[in-house]
Coordinates of C-alpha atoms in Angstrom, one line a residue:
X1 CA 115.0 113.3 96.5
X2 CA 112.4 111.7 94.1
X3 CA 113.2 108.1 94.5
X4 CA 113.0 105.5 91.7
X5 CA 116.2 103.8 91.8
X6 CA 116.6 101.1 89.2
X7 CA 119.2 98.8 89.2
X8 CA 120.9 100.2 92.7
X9 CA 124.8 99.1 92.3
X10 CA 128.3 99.7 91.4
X11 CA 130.0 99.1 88.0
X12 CA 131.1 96.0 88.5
X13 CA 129.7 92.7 86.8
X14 CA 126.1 91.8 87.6
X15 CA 123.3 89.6 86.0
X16 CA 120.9 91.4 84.0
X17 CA 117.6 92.8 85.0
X18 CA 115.1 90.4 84.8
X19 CA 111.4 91.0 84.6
X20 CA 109.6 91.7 88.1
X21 CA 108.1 90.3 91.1
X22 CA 105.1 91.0 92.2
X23 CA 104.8 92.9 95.7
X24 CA 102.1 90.9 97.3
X25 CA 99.8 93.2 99.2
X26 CA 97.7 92.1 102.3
X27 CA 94.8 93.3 104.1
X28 CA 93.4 91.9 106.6
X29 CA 91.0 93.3 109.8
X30 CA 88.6 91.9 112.4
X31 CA 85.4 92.7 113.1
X32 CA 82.7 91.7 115.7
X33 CA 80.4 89.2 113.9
X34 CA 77.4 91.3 114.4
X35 CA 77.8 94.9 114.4
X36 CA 75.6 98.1 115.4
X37 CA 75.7 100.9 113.3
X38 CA 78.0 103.3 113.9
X39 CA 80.2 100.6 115.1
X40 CA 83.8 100.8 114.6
X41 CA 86.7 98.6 113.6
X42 CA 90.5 98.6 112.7
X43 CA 91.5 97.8 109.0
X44 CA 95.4 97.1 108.9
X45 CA 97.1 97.4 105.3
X46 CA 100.3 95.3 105.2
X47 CA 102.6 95.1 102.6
X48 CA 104.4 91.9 101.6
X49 CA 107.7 91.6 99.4
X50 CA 108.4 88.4 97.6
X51 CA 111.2 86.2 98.4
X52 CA 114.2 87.8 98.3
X53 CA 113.3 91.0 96.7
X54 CA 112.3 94.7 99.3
X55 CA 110.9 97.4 98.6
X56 CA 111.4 101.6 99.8
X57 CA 108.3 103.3 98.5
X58 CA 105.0 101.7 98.5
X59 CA 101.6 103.1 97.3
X60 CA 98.4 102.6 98.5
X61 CA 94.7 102.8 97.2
X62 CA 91.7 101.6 99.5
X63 CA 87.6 101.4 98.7
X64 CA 85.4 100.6 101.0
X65 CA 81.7 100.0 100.0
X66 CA 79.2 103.0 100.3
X67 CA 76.9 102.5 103.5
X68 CA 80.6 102.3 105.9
X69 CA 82.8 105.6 106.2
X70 CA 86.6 105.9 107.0
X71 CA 86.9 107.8 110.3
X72 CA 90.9 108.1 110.5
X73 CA 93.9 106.3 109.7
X74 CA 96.8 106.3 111.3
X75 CA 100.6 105.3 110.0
X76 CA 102.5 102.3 110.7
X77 CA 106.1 101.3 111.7
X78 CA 107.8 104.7 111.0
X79 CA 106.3 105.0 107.4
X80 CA 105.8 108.3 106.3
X81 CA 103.5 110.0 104.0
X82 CA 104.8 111.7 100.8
X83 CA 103.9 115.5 100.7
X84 CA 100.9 116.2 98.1
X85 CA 100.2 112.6 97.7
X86 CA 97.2 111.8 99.7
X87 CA 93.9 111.9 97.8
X88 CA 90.5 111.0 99.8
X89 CA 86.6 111.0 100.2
X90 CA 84.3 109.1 102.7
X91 CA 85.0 105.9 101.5
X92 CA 88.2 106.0 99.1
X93 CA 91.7 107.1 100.1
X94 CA 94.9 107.0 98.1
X95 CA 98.6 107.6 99.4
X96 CA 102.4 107.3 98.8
X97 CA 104.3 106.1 101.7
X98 CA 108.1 106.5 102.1
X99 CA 109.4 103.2 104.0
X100 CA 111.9 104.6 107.1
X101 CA 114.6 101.5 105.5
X102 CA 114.5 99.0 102.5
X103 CA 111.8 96.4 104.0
X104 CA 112.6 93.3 102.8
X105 CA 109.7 91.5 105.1
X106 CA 105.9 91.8 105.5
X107 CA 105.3 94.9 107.5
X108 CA 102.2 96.8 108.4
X109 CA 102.0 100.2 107.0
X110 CA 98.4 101.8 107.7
X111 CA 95.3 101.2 109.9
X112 CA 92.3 102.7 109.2
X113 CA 89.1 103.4 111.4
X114 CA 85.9 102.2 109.2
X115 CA 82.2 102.7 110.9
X116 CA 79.2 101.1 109.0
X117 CA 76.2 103.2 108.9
X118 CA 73.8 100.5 109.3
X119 CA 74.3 97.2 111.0
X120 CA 75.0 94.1 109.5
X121 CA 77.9 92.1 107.8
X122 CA 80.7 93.8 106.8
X123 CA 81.6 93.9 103.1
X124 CA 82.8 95.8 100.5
X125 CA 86.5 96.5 100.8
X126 CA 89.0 96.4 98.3
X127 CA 92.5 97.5 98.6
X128 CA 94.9 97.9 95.8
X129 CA 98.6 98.5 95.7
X130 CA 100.3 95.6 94.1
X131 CA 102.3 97.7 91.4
X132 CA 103.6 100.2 94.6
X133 CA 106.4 102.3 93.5
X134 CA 108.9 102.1 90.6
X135 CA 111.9 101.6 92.9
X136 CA 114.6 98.8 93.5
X137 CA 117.2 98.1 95.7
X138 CA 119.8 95.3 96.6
X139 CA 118.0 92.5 99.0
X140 CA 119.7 89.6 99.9
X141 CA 122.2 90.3 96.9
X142 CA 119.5 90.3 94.5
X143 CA 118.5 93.1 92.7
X144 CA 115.0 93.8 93.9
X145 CA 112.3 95.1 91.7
X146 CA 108.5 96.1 92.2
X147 CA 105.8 95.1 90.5
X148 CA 104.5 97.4 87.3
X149 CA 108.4 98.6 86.5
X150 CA 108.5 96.9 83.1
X151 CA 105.0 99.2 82.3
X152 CA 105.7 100.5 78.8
X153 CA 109.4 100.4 79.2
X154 CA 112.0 98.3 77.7
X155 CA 115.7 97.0 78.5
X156 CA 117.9 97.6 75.2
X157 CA 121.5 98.0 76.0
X158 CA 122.3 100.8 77.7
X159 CA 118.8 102.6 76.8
X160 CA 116.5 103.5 79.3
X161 CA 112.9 104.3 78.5
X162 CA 109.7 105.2 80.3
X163 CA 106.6 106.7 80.6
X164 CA 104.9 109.8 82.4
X165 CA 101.4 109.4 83.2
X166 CA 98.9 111.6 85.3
X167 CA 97.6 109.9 88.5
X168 CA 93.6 110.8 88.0
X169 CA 92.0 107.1 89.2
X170 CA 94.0 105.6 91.7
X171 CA 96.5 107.9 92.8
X172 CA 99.1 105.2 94.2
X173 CA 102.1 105.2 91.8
X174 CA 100.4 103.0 88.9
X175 CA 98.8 103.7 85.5
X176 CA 94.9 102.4 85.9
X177 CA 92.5 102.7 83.0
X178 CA 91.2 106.2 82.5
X179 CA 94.9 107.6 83.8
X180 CA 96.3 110.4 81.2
X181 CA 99.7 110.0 79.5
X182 CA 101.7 113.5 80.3
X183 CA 102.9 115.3 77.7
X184 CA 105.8 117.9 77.7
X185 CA 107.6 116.3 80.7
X186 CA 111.6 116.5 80.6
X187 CA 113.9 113.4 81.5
X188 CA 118.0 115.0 81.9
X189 CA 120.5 112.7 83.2
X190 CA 123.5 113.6 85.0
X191 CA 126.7 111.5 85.0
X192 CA 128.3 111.4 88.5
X193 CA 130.9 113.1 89.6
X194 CA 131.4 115.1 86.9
X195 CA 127.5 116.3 86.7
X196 CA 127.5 116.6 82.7
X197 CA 124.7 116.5 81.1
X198 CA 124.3 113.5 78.9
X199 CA 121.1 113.5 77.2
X200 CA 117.5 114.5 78.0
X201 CA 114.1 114.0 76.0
X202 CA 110.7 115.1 76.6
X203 CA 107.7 113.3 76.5
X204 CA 105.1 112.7 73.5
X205 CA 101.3 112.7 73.3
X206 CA 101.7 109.3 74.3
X207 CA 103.7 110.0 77.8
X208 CA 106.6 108.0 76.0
X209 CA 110.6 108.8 76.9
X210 CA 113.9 107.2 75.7
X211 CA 117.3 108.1 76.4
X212 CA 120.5 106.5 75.7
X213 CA 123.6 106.6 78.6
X214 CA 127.0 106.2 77.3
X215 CA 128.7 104.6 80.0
X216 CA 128.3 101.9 83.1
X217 CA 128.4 104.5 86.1
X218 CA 125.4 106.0 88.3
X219 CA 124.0 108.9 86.7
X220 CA 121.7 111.6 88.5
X221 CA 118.1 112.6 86.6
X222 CA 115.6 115.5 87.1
X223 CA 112.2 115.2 85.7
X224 CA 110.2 118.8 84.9
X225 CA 107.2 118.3 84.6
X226 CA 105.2 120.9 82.1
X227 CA 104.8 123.9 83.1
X228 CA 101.3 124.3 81.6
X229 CA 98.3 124.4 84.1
X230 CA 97.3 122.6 86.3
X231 CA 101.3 122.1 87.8
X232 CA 101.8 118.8 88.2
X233 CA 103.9 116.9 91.5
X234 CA 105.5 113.3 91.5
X235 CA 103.0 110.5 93.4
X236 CA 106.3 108.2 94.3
X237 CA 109.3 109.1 95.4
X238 CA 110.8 112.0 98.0
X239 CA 110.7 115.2 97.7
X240 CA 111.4 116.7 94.7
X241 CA 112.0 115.1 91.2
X242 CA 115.2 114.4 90.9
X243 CA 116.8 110.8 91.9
X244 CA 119.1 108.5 90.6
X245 CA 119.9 105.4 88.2
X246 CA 123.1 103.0 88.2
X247 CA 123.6 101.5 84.5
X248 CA 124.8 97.9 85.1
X249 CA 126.5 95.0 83.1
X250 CA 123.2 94.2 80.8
X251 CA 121.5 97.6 80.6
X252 CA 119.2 99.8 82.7
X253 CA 115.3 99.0 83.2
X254 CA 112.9 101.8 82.6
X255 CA 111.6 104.2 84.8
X256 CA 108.2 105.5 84.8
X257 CA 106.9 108.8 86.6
X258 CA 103.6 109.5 88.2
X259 CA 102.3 113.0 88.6
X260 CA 98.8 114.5 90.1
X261 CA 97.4 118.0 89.1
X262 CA 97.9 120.5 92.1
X263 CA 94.5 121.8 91.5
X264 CA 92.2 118.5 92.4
X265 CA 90.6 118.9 95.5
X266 CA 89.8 114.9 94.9
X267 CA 91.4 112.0 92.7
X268 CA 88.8 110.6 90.3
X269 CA 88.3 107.3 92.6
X270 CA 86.7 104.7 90.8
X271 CA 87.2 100.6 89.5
X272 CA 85.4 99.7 93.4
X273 CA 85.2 96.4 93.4
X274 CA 83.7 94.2 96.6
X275 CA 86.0 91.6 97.7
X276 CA 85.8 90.8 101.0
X277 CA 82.0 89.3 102.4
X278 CA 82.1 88.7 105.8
X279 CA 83.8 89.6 108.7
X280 CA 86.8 88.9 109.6
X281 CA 88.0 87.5 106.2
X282 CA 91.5 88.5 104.7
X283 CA 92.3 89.5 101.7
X284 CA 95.8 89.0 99.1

């Protein structure tokens, strides 16, 4: 299942959506303070939800600066990696990692195995991820919502509107500068149980989608993407593209789809930016 629940619930009264928390994402690692070359240490992603709010689906997108090389990684706490999404070189990877259960706590999610290839102080490693994935879920009776998931959407009534953009730069679930609106993507919803179909629309040149539901109930939704080359895949969620969205007291928040071309060996890694100068500093 492609997951990007919005506004996880039942029909009966709740507050509105309100506009989203940021996912705070960590990194942190330890290093000797003077290193040979060829030396290698342990970088530990973790991922940290706000106050009351969780998250399911989480991407990340780690640089690290040109004379160091990524040797291995290896996958934390019974997170798993979403098929097609990883995207890598010597010294960039990008991935989508399904969560085994909503976290609702700081949790480590990947180590990596970095070598320098020259002695020295370590620098040069930046690790993004703070929009994750467009998903929410009920934490601690809130409605919990990612970072990014108001991105060129809007909450009107019961109209729920989105964007579908190509992954190229930083292929973790978030629209960067130099990322491609998608055109000729379909959105269908499906009302539950019945399974009618209720409306659909297909994106613009601008990657742009709005559909209206008719009633407060939990309503299933495939996105195709186009069928022109290169085929496309989703970067967040499960599986396939299809998912679900429960329209609540106060109207449904957008959704917004990710997609990478099939044919790329490679993302298009760029934006490196140095932020950590020494060893054994951390990083938010």
């Amino acid at each position: 299942m492609f997951l990007a629940m919005v506004g996880l619930g039942s029909s009966t009264a709740l507050a509105a959506p309100t506009s989203p928390t940021v996912v705070d994402v960590s990194l942190s690692f330890s290093a000797p303070a003077s290193k040979a070359a060829g030396e290698a240490f342990d970088v530990t992603v973790t991922i940290t939800p706000a106050a009351t709010h969780c998250f399911e689906t989480v991407g990340i997108y780690i640089d690290i600066s040109p004379d160091t090389a990524i040797l291995g990684k290896t996958v934390l706490n019974g997170f798993t990696i979403l098929t097609g999404s990883e995207e890598s070189t010597s010294s960039a990877y990008g991935v989508t990692l399904y969560a085994p259960s909503t976290q609702i706590a700081a949790v480590d999610v990947l180590k990596f195995t970095i070598t320098s290839n020259t002695a020295g102080t370590l620098s040069g490693i930046t690790v993004n991820g703070s929009g994750v994935n467009k998903s929410a879920a009920y934490c601690g009776g809130d409605i919990g919502y990612l970072a990014g998931v108001n991105f060129s959407t809007t909450i009107t009534g019961n109209t729920v509107s989105g964007k579908v953009v190509e992954d190229l730069v930083e292929p973790y679930g978030q629209e960067d500068v130099g990322d491609l609106a998608l055109a000729g993507a379909t959105i269908e919803f499906f009302e539950r149980p019945s399974g009618t179909s209720v409306d659909s629309a297909t994106t613009g040149a601008n990657g742009l989608y709005s559909i209206v539901l008719p009633n407060i109930a939990t309503y299933d939704y495939v996105v195709t993407f186009p069928t022109n080359d290169p085929p496309y895949l989703p970067t967040t969620g499960v599986g396939t593209n299809t998912g679900s969205v429960t329209m609540i007291t106060g109207g449904v928040s957008g959704l917004n789809f990710y997609a990478k071309s099939t044919t790329k060996a490679t993302a298009e890694f760029g934006n490196l930016t140095a932020n950590l100068e020494a060893t054994g500093e951390t990083a938010t």
